[in-house]
Each structure stands twice: as C-alpha cells, then as structure tokens.
Amino acid sequence: MGGGVMVVSGLTLFVIALLIFALALVLLGVRTVPQGQEWTVERFGRYTRTLQPGLHLLLPLVDRIGRKQSMMETVLDVPSQEVITRDNAMVTADGVVFFQVIDAAKASYEVNNLELAILNLTMTNTRTVMGSMDLDELLSQRDQINARLLGVVDEATSPWGVKVTRIEIRDIQPPRDLVDSMARQMKAERDRRASILEAEGQRQAAILRAEGAKQAAILQAEGRREAAFRDAEARERSAQAEAEATRLVSDAIAGGSAQAINYFVAQRYMDALTAVAAAPNQKVLFMPLEAANVIGAIGGIAEIAREAFPNRPQNSGAASIPPQAPRPAGTDAPRGPWNREEPNRSDAPTPPGS
C-alpha cells in the first residue's frame, strides 16, 4: 500500500515538471517586435524570415533572433574634411546624411557595419564631386553638389537595402586669405555696379531734363504762334471795323450830309483833348488854342444832334450856345471844319444871278 502511494506521487511530479518545462519552452519562443523595427530569424544560423512589428512565436532551441534593424530614417554626421577644388583651392567641408533601411535582410547580411559603410562612401564621393568644381561654383551651387552626391551614394547603397533620402553639405570654409581676397573682389564688384547705376541715373536724368526742355520749347513756340494768330486776327477785325466805319462816313458824305465830317473830326478832337488832360506826366498844360474854336466844335456837335433829331422838342431850360463871334480881319487862327461856310445847304439864300 505504501509502495503504490510513492509510485503515484513520483508520476505526478514528473508530469508537473514536464508541464513546467513545456511552458518555459513556449515562453522562450514568444517574441514581441516593437513598432519601427524589423527582426531577422535564423534557424541553425541560417536566415529564414523577417519579423514585422507585433507578437510572434518561434520554435525554441531551433529558431533565434539574428539582427534587429531600425526601419526609421536615420541621420549621420559627416565629419569635416579638406577638399582640393579644380582651381587648386583648399576648402574644408562637412555635412549630414539621411538614410532609411528598406530591406532588413539585405541591411543585415549584405554589408557589415552599415552606418560606417554609408559614412565612408559619402565622404569619398564628397571629395570627388567637390574636387571637380571651381571654388566659385562650389560656393554658389550647393544645391547641385547635394543632388550629385545624393544620386551617387543612393545608387551605391541600393544593394544594401538602404534608401539615402538626403545629403546636405553643411559648411564650406575656404582659407582665410582666400576669404579676404573674395571680400575685396566683392567690394570692387559692388563699387563697379554702384558706378554704373549712378552713371545710368545721371544719363536718365539728363535725358528727362532735355525732354522736358524740348516739350517746354514746343509749348512756348505753340503759345507764341497762337498769340500771333490771335493778334493778327484782332488787327484784321479792327481794320475791318475801321474800314466799315470809314465806308459809312464816306457814304454819309456822299449822301449829302456834311455834318458827318464835322462829327467825325469833333469826336477825334475831343478824344485828343481828353487824352492830353488825363496824362499823369503833365503838370502844366499850355494850349495854343482859341476858346472860340472849342465852343465852335461844341456847337458843331449840337448842330449834328439837331439834324439827327429834327422833331425832338428843345429844352427851354437848357442854356443855348452863343453864336460864334465874328473873326477879326487879319487873324490867321485856324478854322475848324465846323466853322466853314456851307453854300450848298438847302436853307441858304440863293445869290442873285445864280
């Protein structure tokens, strides 16, 4: 009875131990791959498959994890190095490289030490690309350098399951004396451009001033031409008016009205006296004229008015103009047209024997 109990208890312990061993093997075969990584699986040292992010179960004691590759984009610093350009200028350049693993198996088994290989490949091609360019091109065409480096390095790393996404030249440092020479060259170039711009501005200003003077001269000439035309037109109209007035006076005289001449002469006579009296530079006026002639002129005007308006009643209150006194014999005072005898008047008596 006692022996049977011992046999049952030993079998139970064996089963429990076997279960514990099986559970341990299962736990050893469970693998969890984090996001952003891929793991390779090796069976007896040979690559079999790649584990994606998530939970996986391996065969214990048969399969094991080979390499763990990050699938995220990685950046590498390219250390500074001296480069001799095509025109024998020594410069120091450094940069950065961005790459990403596309195939974990190739990145694990096609190249040893992937980051070191990419770094050395980038440095070598940097010297090659920059050495084939002049210093001026090197400093002004950095985008072209980056593009050429990216094409060469990406093509070289493609068999490794790697994609080079970007290569940037971070800094290019020429020697100090070369920098000073470039600064002097830049200053001279800027001075030359400033001189050219200043000369161009002066030339443009001179052209504009000449153009303005030309337009002003043209406008002044047109103004003088228009003024001359207006003056000529005014003189022509004045001459026409004068000719018309002369024609009317001539017609009046030809029609038998001799008083028209008296009116014309009397008007000019009075205008002349008014102009002489109104002159500002005459303080004392000597008039070698007889008062009787002036009164006679006024009487001539009154006579013209009576002939023009024969039916108009005379104002009884108005002062009558005294008749002109007889001229003494021997006087040689001038006689006005208004004092002339008019033998052809219709109311004059006809001399006997005519």
Short mmCIF file of C-alpha atoms in Angstrom, two decimals:
data_model
loop_
_atom_site.label_atom_id
_atom_site.label_comp_id
_atom_site.label_asym_id
_atom_site.label_seq_id
_atom_site.Cartn_x
_atom_site.Cartn_y
_atom_site.Cartn_z
CA MET A 1 0.00 0.00 0.00
CA GLY A 2 2.79 2.35 0.87
CA GLY A 3 4.71 1.49 -2.30
CA GLY A 4 1.72 2.31 -4.50
CA VAL A 5 1.38 5.79 -2.98
CA MET A 6 5.03 6.55 -3.65
CA VAL A 7 4.71 5.48 -7.32
CA VAL A 8 1.67 7.74 -7.87
CA SER A 9 3.37 10.73 -6.25
CA GLY A 10 6.51 10.27 -8.39
CA LEU A 11 4.43 10.16 -11.61
CA THR A 12 2.61 13.29 -10.59
CA LEU A 13 5.85 15.17 -10.01
CA PHE A 14 7.14 14.07 -13.42
CA VAL A 15 4.03 15.32 -15.17
CA ILE A 16 4.22 18.62 -13.32
CA ALA A 17 7.86 19.02 -14.23
CA LEU A 18 7.09 18.21 -17.85
CA LEU A 19 4.35 20.81 -17.94
CA ILE A 20 6.63 23.41 -16.40
CA PHE A 21 9.33 22.63 -18.98
CA ALA A 22 6.80 22.90 -21.85
CA LEU A 23 5.55 26.21 -20.53
CA ALA A 24 9.10 27.51 -20.30
CA LEU A 25 9.78 26.47 -23.89
CA VAL A 26 6.63 28.27 -25.06
CA LEU A 27 7.64 31.41 -23.18
CA LEU A 28 11.09 31.23 -24.72
CA GLY A 29 9.56 31.09 -28.21
CA VAL A 30 7.31 34.15 -27.79
CA ARG A 31 8.78 37.39 -29.28
CA THR A 32 7.26 40.89 -29.48
CA VAL A 33 8.72 43.20 -32.16
CA PRO A 34 8.26 46.95 -31.39
CA GLN A 35 6.96 49.43 -33.93
CA GLY A 36 9.64 50.90 -36.21
CA GLN A 37 11.83 47.79 -36.13
CA GLU A 38 12.19 44.51 -38.00
CA TRP A 39 13.99 41.41 -36.69
CA THR A 40 15.54 38.63 -38.70
CA VAL A 41 15.06 34.97 -37.69
CA GLU A 42 17.87 32.44 -38.04
CA ARG A 43 17.42 28.69 -37.84
CA PHE A 44 20.61 26.88 -37.05
CA GLY A 45 22.48 30.01 -38.18
CA ARG A 46 20.66 30.47 -41.46
CA TYR A 47 18.30 33.38 -42.26
CA THR A 48 14.72 32.18 -42.66
CA ARG A 49 12.35 35.12 -42.34
CA THR A 50 11.84 38.68 -41.05
CA LEU A 51 9.57 39.51 -38.14
CA GLN A 52 7.32 42.56 -38.58
CA PRO A 53 6.19 44.65 -35.59
CA GLY A 54 3.83 42.61 -33.34
CA LEU A 55 3.65 39.26 -31.47
CA HIS A 56 5.44 36.22 -32.92
CA LEU A 57 6.12 32.61 -31.83
CA LEU A 58 9.44 30.90 -32.56
CA LEU A 59 10.50 27.32 -32.18
CA PRO A 60 12.57 27.16 -29.01
CA LEU A 61 16.09 25.81 -29.30
CA VAL A 62 15.71 25.88 -33.14
CA ASP A 63 14.97 29.46 -34.15
CA ARG A 64 16.66 32.51 -32.75
CA ILE A 65 16.69 36.29 -33.42
CA GLY A 66 19.51 37.26 -35.80
CA ARG A 67 19.68 41.07 -36.36
CA LYS A 68 17.47 43.87 -35.18
CA GLN A 69 17.13 46.68 -37.77
CA SER A 70 15.54 50.07 -37.23
CA MET A 71 13.25 50.96 -40.15
CA MET A 72 13.08 54.64 -39.21
CA GLU A 73 15.03 57.33 -41.04
CA THR A 74 18.46 57.80 -39.52
CA VAL A 75 20.85 60.74 -39.71
CA LEU A 76 24.65 60.53 -39.81
CA ASP A 77 27.08 63.39 -39.31
CA VAL A 78 29.78 63.60 -41.98
CA PRO A 79 32.95 64.87 -40.30
CA SER A 80 34.94 67.80 -41.73
CA GLN A 81 37.47 67.02 -44.42
CA GLU A 82 39.75 69.01 -46.67
CA VAL A 83 38.90 69.13 -50.35
CA ILE A 84 41.00 70.50 -53.21
CA THR A 85 38.88 72.14 -55.89
CA ARG A 86 39.56 72.10 -59.61
CA ASP A 87 41.26 75.51 -59.43
CA ASN A 88 43.58 74.27 -56.63
CA ALA A 89 41.78 75.96 -53.74
CA MET A 90 41.80 74.18 -50.39
CA VAL A 91 38.45 74.16 -48.60
CA THR A 92 37.06 72.35 -45.56
CA ALA A 93 33.60 70.82 -45.86
CA ASP A 94 31.25 68.75 -43.72
CA GLY A 95 27.63 67.63 -43.97
CA VAL A 96 24.86 65.25 -42.92
CA VAL A 97 23.33 62.11 -44.47
CA PHE A 98 19.74 60.89 -44.04
CA PHE A 99 19.01 57.28 -44.89
CA GLN A 100 16.35 54.63 -44.23
CA VAL A 101 16.53 50.82 -44.23
CA ILE A 102 14.09 49.38 -46.76
CA ASP A 103 15.07 45.67 -46.65
CA ALA A 104 16.10 44.42 -43.19
CA ALA A 105 17.58 41.17 -44.51
CA LYS A 106 19.87 42.91 -47.02
CA ALA A 107 20.89 45.55 -44.49
CA SER A 108 21.78 42.74 -42.07
CA TYR A 109 23.58 40.29 -44.32
CA GLU A 110 24.78 42.26 -47.39
CA VAL A 111 27.07 44.70 -45.58
CA ASN A 112 28.97 44.69 -42.36
CA ASN A 113 28.57 47.80 -40.18
CA LEU A 114 26.03 49.62 -42.33
CA GLU A 115 26.46 53.12 -40.83
CA LEU A 116 30.24 53.10 -41.20
CA ALA A 117 29.94 51.94 -44.80
CA ILE A 118 27.48 54.75 -45.65
CA LEU A 119 29.65 57.33 -43.89
CA ASN A 120 32.83 56.41 -45.75
CA LEU A 121 31.01 56.20 -49.05
CA THR A 122 29.61 59.72 -48.54
CA MET A 123 32.99 61.22 -47.61
CA THR A 124 34.69 59.69 -50.63
CA ASN A 125 32.10 60.92 -53.08
CA THR A 126 32.11 64.37 -51.46
CA ARG A 127 35.78 64.77 -52.32
CA THR A 128 35.11 63.51 -55.84
CA VAL A 129 32.18 65.81 -56.57
CA MET A 130 33.59 68.94 -54.94
CA GLY A 131 37.04 68.38 -56.44
CA SER A 132 35.57 68.54 -59.95
CA MET A 133 34.25 72.08 -59.43
CA ASP A 134 35.79 75.54 -59.20
CA LEU A 135 35.69 77.49 -55.98
CA ASP A 136 33.08 79.95 -57.25
CA GLU A 137 30.84 77.09 -58.35
CA LEU A 138 31.44 75.34 -55.05
CA LEU A 139 30.23 78.34 -53.06
CA SER A 140 27.30 79.26 -55.28
CA GLN A 141 25.96 75.87 -56.41
CA ARG A 142 25.50 73.97 -53.19
CA ASP A 143 22.19 72.52 -54.35
CA GLN A 144 23.91 70.99 -57.36
CA ILE A 145 26.54 69.42 -55.09
CA ASN A 146 23.85 67.91 -52.87
CA ALA A 147 21.96 66.50 -55.84
CA ARG A 148 25.05 64.90 -57.36
CA LEU A 149 26.11 63.37 -54.03
CA LEU A 150 22.62 62.01 -53.42
CA GLY A 151 22.49 60.32 -56.79
CA VAL A 152 25.90 58.66 -56.42
CA VAL A 153 25.52 57.48 -52.81
CA ASP A 154 21.94 56.26 -53.26
CA GLU A 155 22.92 54.17 -56.23
CA ALA A 156 25.86 52.68 -54.32
CA THR A 157 23.78 51.77 -51.24
CA SER A 158 20.82 50.32 -53.15
CA PRO A 159 22.16 46.70 -52.99
CA TRP A 160 22.32 47.02 -49.20
CA GLY A 161 18.57 47.52 -48.86
CA VAL A 162 19.08 51.18 -47.91
CA LYS A 163 17.48 54.32 -49.33
CA VAL A 164 19.50 57.53 -48.97
CA THR A 165 16.87 60.24 -48.77
CA ARG A 166 19.01 63.36 -48.45
CA ILE A 167 22.59 64.60 -48.34
CA GLU A 168 23.31 68.17 -47.27
CA ILE A 169 26.67 69.96 -47.31
CA ARG A 170 26.50 71.81 -44.05
CA ASP A 171 29.52 74.09 -44.21
CA ILE A 172 32.25 75.06 -46.69
CA GLN A 173 35.18 77.03 -45.28
CA PRO A 174 37.81 78.46 -47.67
CA PRO A 175 41.19 79.60 -46.28
CA ARG A 176 41.33 82.96 -44.53
CA ASP A 177 43.48 84.70 -47.15
CA LEU A 178 41.14 83.45 -49.85
CA VAL A 179 38.16 84.82 -47.93
CA ASP A 180 39.85 88.24 -47.73
CA SER A 181 40.55 88.19 -51.47
CA MET A 182 36.95 87.29 -52.16
CA ALA A 183 35.77 90.13 -49.91
CA ARG A 184 37.93 92.63 -51.83
CA GLN A 185 36.66 91.23 -55.11
CA MET A 186 33.08 91.53 -53.94
CA LYS A 187 33.65 95.12 -52.79
CA ALA A 188 35.19 96.04 -56.15
CA GLU A 189 32.29 94.44 -57.98
CA ARG A 190 29.77 96.31 -55.88
CA ASP A 191 31.63 99.58 -56.41
CA ARG A 192 31.57 98.94 -60.15
CA ARG A 193 27.84 98.27 -60.07
CA ALA A 194 27.26 101.40 -58.00
CA SER A 195 29.22 103.49 -60.51
CA ILE A 196 27.28 102.01 -63.40
CA LEU A 197 23.97 102.64 -61.67
CA GLU A 198 24.96 106.20 -60.80
CA ALA A 199 26.02 106.90 -64.39
CA GLU A 200 22.83 105.35 -65.66
CA GLY A 201 20.81 107.52 -63.28
CA GLN A 202 22.62 110.68 -64.42
CA ARG A 203 22.08 109.72 -68.06
CA GLN A 204 18.40 109.11 -67.47
CA ALA A 205 18.07 112.40 -65.60
CA ALA A 206 19.81 114.29 -68.42
CA ILE A 207 17.51 112.67 -70.96
CA LEU A 208 14.46 113.60 -68.92
CA ARG A 209 15.66 117.18 -68.46
CA ALA A 210 16.33 117.50 -72.20
CA GLU A 211 12.94 116.02 -72.97
CA GLY A 212 11.31 118.47 -70.57
CA ALA A 213 13.16 121.42 -72.12
CA LYS A 214 12.12 120.24 -75.57
CA GLN A 215 8.47 120.00 -74.56
CA ALA A 216 8.66 123.41 -72.89
CA ALA A 217 10.18 124.96 -76.03
CA ILE A 218 7.50 123.34 -78.18
CA LEU A 219 4.75 124.61 -75.91
CA GLN A 220 6.24 128.11 -75.81
CA ALA A 221 6.50 128.16 -79.63
CA GLU A 222 2.91 127.00 -79.93
CA GLY A 223 1.87 129.68 -77.45
CA ARG A 224 3.68 132.40 -79.40
CA ARG A 225 2.15 131.09 -82.63
CA GLU A 226 -1.32 131.13 -81.13
CA ALA A 227 -0.77 134.62 -79.68
CA ALA A 228 0.49 135.92 -83.04
CA PHE A 229 -2.50 134.37 -84.75
CA ARG A 230 -4.87 135.99 -82.25
CA ASP A 231 -3.11 139.38 -82.60
CA ALA A 232 -3.30 139.17 -86.38
CA GLU A 233 -6.95 138.25 -86.16
CA ALA A 234 -7.61 141.15 -83.79
CA ARG A 235 -5.79 143.58 -86.09
CA GLU A 236 -7.73 142.22 -89.06
CA ARG A 237 -11.05 142.71 -87.30
CA SER A 238 -10.02 146.17 -86.13
CA ALA A 239 -9.04 147.08 -89.69
CA GLN A 240 -12.33 145.70 -90.93
CA ALA A 241 -14.23 147.76 -88.36
CA GLU A 242 -12.24 150.86 -89.27
CA ALA A 243 -12.85 150.24 -92.94
CA GLU A 244 -16.57 149.77 -92.28
CA ALA A 245 -16.69 153.00 -90.26
CA THR A 246 -14.81 154.87 -92.99
CA ARG A 247 -17.18 153.42 -95.58
CA LEU A 248 -20.21 154.54 -93.58
CA VAL A 249 -18.76 158.05 -93.18
CA SER A 250 -17.97 158.16 -96.89
CA ASP A 251 -21.49 157.01 -97.68
CA ALA A 252 -22.89 159.69 -95.40
CA ILE A 253 -20.75 162.37 -97.02
CA ALA A 254 -21.65 161.12 -100.49
CA GLY A 255 -25.33 161.23 -99.49
CA GLY A 256 -25.09 164.94 -98.83
CA SER A 257 -24.66 165.04 -95.04
CA ALA A 258 -21.64 167.24 -94.48
CA GLN A 259 -22.22 167.16 -90.76
CA ALA A 260 -20.80 163.62 -90.71
CA ILE A 261 -17.37 165.07 -91.29
CA ASN A 262 -17.92 167.60 -88.53
CA TYR A 263 -18.97 164.79 -86.13
CA PHE A 264 -16.01 162.65 -87.03
CA VAL A 265 -13.47 165.47 -86.61
CA ALA A 266 -15.12 166.79 -83.44
CA GLN A 267 -15.06 163.35 -81.84
CA ARG A 268 -11.36 162.90 -82.59
CA TYR A 269 -10.70 166.42 -81.36
CA MET A 270 -12.40 165.83 -78.02
CA ASP A 271 -10.66 162.47 -77.60
CA ALA A 272 -7.30 164.13 -78.14
CA LEU A 273 -8.07 166.83 -75.55
CA THR A 274 -9.19 164.19 -73.04
CA ALA A 275 -6.00 162.18 -73.54
CA VAL A 276 -3.81 165.24 -73.08
CA ALA A 277 -5.63 166.33 -69.94
CA ALA A 278 -5.55 162.83 -68.37
CA ALA A 279 -1.78 162.30 -68.91
CA PRO A 280 -0.13 161.77 -65.46
CA ASN A 281 3.14 163.43 -66.50
CA GLN A 282 1.60 166.79 -67.41
CA LYS A 283 1.55 169.24 -64.55
CA VAL A 284 1.13 172.47 -66.53
CA LEU A 285 -0.63 172.43 -69.90
CA PHE A 286 -0.16 175.15 -72.46
CA MET A 287 -2.89 175.02 -75.07
CA PRO A 288 -2.26 177.26 -78.09
CA LEU A 289 -5.94 177.05 -78.95
CA GLU A 290 -8.61 179.69 -79.14
CA ALA A 291 -11.62 179.34 -76.92
CA ALA A 292 -13.89 180.29 -79.78
CA ASN A 293 -12.75 177.24 -81.76
CA VAL A 294 -13.59 174.89 -78.83
CA ILE A 295 -17.02 176.49 -78.46
CA GLY A 296 -17.47 176.21 -82.19
CA ALA A 297 -16.65 172.50 -82.01
CA ILE A 298 -19.27 172.00 -79.33
CA GLY A 299 -21.73 173.97 -81.40
CA GLY A 300 -20.98 171.76 -84.37
CA ILE A 301 -21.83 168.68 -82.32
CA ALA A 302 -25.09 170.32 -81.20
CA GLU A 303 -25.91 171.12 -84.80
CA ILE A 304 -25.38 167.46 -85.72
CA ALA A 305 -27.71 166.41 -82.92
CA ARG A 306 -30.45 168.83 -84.13
CA GLU A 307 -30.17 167.48 -87.63
CA ALA A 308 -30.31 163.87 -86.37
CA PHE A 309 -33.42 164.55 -84.26
CA PRO A 310 -35.35 167.36 -86.09
CA ASN A 311 -38.69 166.67 -84.34
CA ARG A 312 -37.36 166.45 -80.75
CA PRO A 313 -38.56 169.41 -78.64
CA GLN A 314 -35.89 171.75 -77.38
CA ASN A 315 -35.35 172.07 -73.65
CA SER A 316 -36.32 175.62 -72.73
CA GLY A 317 -34.26 175.49 -69.62
CA ALA A 318 -31.06 174.48 -71.31
CA ALA A 319 -28.50 177.09 -71.95
CA SER A 320 -28.21 177.97 -75.60
CA ILE A 321 -24.86 178.01 -77.19
CA PRO A 322 -23.90 181.55 -78.06
CA PRO A 323 -23.12 182.19 -81.67
CA GLN A 324 -19.53 182.36 -82.63
CA ALA A 325 -18.14 185.84 -82.63
CA PRO A 326 -17.01 187.24 -85.98
CA ARG A 327 -13.38 186.79 -86.58
CA PRO A 328 -11.44 189.99 -86.81
CA ALA A 329 -9.81 190.77 -90.07
CA GLY A 330 -6.25 189.72 -90.39
CA THR A 331 -6.42 186.85 -87.92
CA ASP A 332 -4.81 183.72 -89.12
CA ALA A 333 -6.23 181.45 -86.48
CA PRO A 334 -7.12 178.07 -87.87
CA ARG A 335 -10.70 177.40 -88.73
CA GLY A 336 -12.31 174.10 -87.91
CA PRO A 337 -14.49 172.19 -90.27
CA TRP A 338 -17.45 173.14 -88.16
CA ASN A 339 -16.91 176.89 -88.96
CA ARG A 340 -16.80 176.51 -92.68
CA GLU A 341 -19.40 178.12 -94.82
CA GLU A 342 -21.88 175.74 -96.31
CA PRO A 343 -23.10 177.32 -99.54
CA ASN A 344 -24.80 174.09 -100.58
CA ARG A 345 -27.30 173.96 -97.68
CA SER A 346 -30.89 173.89 -98.80
CA ASP A 347 -31.92 176.71 -96.43
CA ALA A 348 -29.22 179.19 -97.56
CA PRO A 349 -30.43 182.09 -99.79
CA THR A 350 -29.56 181.83 -103.39
CA PRO A 351 -27.38 184.71 -104.54
CA PRO A 352 -28.77 186.79 -107.36
CA GLY A 353 -27.68 185.91 -110.77
CA SER A 354 -27.01 182.26 -109.96
#
